[in-house]
Tab-separated table of C-alpha atoms in Angstrom:
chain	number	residue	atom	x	y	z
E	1	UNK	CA	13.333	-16.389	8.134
E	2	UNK	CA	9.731	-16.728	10.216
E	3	UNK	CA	10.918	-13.427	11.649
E	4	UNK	CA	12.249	-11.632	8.841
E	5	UNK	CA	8.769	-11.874	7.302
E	6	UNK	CA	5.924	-12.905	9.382
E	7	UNK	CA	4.796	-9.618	10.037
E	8	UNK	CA	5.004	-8.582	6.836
E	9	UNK	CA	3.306	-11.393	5.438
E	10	UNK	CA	0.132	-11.211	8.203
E	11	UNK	CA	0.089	-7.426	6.553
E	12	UNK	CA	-0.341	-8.310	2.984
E	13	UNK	CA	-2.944	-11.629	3.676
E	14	UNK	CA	-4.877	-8.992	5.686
E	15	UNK	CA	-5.501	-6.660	2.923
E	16	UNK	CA	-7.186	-9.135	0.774
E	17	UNK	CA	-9.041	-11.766	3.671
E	18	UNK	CA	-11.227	-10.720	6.720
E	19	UNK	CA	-11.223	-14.332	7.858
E	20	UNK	CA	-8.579	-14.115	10.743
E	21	UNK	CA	-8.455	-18.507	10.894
E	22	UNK	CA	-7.798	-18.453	7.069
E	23	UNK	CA	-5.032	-15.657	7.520
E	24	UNK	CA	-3.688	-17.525	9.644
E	25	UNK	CA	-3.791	-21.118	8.274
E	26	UNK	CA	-2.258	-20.058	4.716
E	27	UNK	CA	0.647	-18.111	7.311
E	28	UNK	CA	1.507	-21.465	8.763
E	29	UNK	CA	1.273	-23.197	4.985
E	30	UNK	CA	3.354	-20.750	3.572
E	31	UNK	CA	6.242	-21.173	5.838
E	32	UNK	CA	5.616	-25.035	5.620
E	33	UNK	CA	6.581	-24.586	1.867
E	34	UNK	CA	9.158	-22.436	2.630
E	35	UNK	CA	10.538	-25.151	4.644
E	36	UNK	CA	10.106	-28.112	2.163
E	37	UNK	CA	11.139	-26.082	-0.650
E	38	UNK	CA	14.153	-23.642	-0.128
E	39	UNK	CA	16.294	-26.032	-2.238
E	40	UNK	CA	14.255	-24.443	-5.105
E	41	UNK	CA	14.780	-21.108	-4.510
E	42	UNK	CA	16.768	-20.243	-7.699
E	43	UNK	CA	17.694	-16.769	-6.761
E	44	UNK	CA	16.374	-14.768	-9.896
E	45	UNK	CA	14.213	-12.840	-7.834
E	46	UNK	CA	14.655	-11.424	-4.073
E	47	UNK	CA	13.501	-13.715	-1.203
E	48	UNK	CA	10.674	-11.109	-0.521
E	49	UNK	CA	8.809	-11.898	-3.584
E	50	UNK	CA	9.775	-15.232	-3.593
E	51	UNK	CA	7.951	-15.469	-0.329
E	52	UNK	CA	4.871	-13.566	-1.591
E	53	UNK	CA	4.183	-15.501	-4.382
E	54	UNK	CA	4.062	-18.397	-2.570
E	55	UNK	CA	1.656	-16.865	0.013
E	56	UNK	CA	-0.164	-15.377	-3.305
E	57	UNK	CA	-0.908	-18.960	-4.296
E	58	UNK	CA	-1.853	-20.212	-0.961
E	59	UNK	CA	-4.281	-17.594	-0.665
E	60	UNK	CA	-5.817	-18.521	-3.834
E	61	UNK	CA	-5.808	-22.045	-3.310
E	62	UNK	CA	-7.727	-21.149	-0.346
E	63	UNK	CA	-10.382	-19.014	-2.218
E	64	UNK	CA	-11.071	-21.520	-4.916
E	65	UNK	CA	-11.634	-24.248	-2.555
E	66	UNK	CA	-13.398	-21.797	-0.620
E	67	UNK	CA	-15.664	-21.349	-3.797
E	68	UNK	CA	-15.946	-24.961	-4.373
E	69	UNK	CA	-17.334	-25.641	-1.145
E	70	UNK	CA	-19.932	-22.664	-1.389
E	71	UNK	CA	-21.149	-23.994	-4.915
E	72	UNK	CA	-22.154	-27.504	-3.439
E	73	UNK	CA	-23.743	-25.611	-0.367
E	74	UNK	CA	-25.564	-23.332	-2.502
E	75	UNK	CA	-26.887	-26.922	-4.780
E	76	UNK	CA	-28.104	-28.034	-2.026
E	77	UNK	CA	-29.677	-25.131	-0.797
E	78	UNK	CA	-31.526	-23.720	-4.060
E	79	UNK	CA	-34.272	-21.632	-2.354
E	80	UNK	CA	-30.994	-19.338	-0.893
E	81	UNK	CA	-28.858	-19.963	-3.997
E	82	UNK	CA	-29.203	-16.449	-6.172
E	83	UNK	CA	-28.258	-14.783	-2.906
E	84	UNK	CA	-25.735	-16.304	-1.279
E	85	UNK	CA	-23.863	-16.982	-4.626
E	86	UNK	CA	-24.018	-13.222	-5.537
E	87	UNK	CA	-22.267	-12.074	-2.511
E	88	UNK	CA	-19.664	-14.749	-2.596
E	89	UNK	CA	-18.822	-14.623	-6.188
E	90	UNK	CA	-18.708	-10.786	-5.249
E	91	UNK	CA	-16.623	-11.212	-2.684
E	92	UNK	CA	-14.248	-13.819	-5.076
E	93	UNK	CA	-13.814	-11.055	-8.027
E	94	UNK	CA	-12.969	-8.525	-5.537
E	95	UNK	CA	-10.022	-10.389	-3.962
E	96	UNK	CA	-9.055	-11.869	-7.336
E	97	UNK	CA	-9.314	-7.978	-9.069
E	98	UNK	CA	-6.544	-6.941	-6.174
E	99	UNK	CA	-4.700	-9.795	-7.576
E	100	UNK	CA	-4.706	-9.229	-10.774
E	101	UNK	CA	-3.983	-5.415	-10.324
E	102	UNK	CA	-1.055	-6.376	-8.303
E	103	UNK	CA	0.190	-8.321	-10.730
E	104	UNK	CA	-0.512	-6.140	-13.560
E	105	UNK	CA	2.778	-3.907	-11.610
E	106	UNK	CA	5.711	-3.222	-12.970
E	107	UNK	CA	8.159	-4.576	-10.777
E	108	UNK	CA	9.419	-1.391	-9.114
E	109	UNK	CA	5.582	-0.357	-8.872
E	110	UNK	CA	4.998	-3.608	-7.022
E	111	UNK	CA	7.731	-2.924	-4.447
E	112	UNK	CA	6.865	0.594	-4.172
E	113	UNK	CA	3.302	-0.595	-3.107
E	114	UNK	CA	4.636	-3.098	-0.508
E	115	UNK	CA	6.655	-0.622	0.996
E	116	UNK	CA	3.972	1.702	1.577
E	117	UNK	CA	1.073	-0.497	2.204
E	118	UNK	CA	2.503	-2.620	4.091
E	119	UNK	CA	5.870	-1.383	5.284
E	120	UNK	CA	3.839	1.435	6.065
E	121	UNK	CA	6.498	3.747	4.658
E	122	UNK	CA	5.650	7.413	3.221
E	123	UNK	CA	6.358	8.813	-0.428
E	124	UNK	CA	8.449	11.939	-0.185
E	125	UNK	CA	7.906	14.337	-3.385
């Protein structure tokens, strides 16, 4: 499974994060779930996008406690406050609008992007 995917995976966390140590952290926590929770894999949907949602909702675990940790930062440090929480919160809507686009997909649209963004695959006309 780690092989079938982690490539693949590394590819589509990329796309969204810059922060290598974060790219890799949610890798190693989405196989962990994988792991703990492959009883619950009820089949309705392909193991591909079974795997991607959970790395989906790592990654935005991630970026909310990411957040969370800024916005005490930033109440502590209220002289800096307007500008550092402009560029996160920037930064937060960007990664969530990619989201929410991707999710916005019909399902063969979805797959269709995977393939060629991050199978790398062309589009023959």
């Amino acid at each position: 499974m780690y092989h079938d995917f982690v490539n693949e995976l590394y590819a589509y966390l990329r796309l969204r994060l810059s922060d290598e140590f974060m790219i890799k952290d949610i890798t190693q926590e989405v196989f962990l779930a994988i792991w703990k929770n492959a009883r619950q894999f009820s089949g309705h949907s392909s193991v591909a996008a079974w795997v991607f949602s959970i790395a989906r909702n790592k990654m935005m675990d991630k970026l909310r406690a990411r957040y969370k940790r800024q916005e005490v930062l930033l109440d502590e440090n209220q002289d800096d406050s307007s500008i550092m929480k402009r560029d996160f919160t920037e930064q937060i809507v960007e990664d969530i609008g990619i989201d929410i686009a991707l999710d916005s997909l019909e399902p063969i649209y979805k797959e269709l992007t995977y393939l060629v963004l991050i199978q790398g695959l062309s589009i023959k006309k």
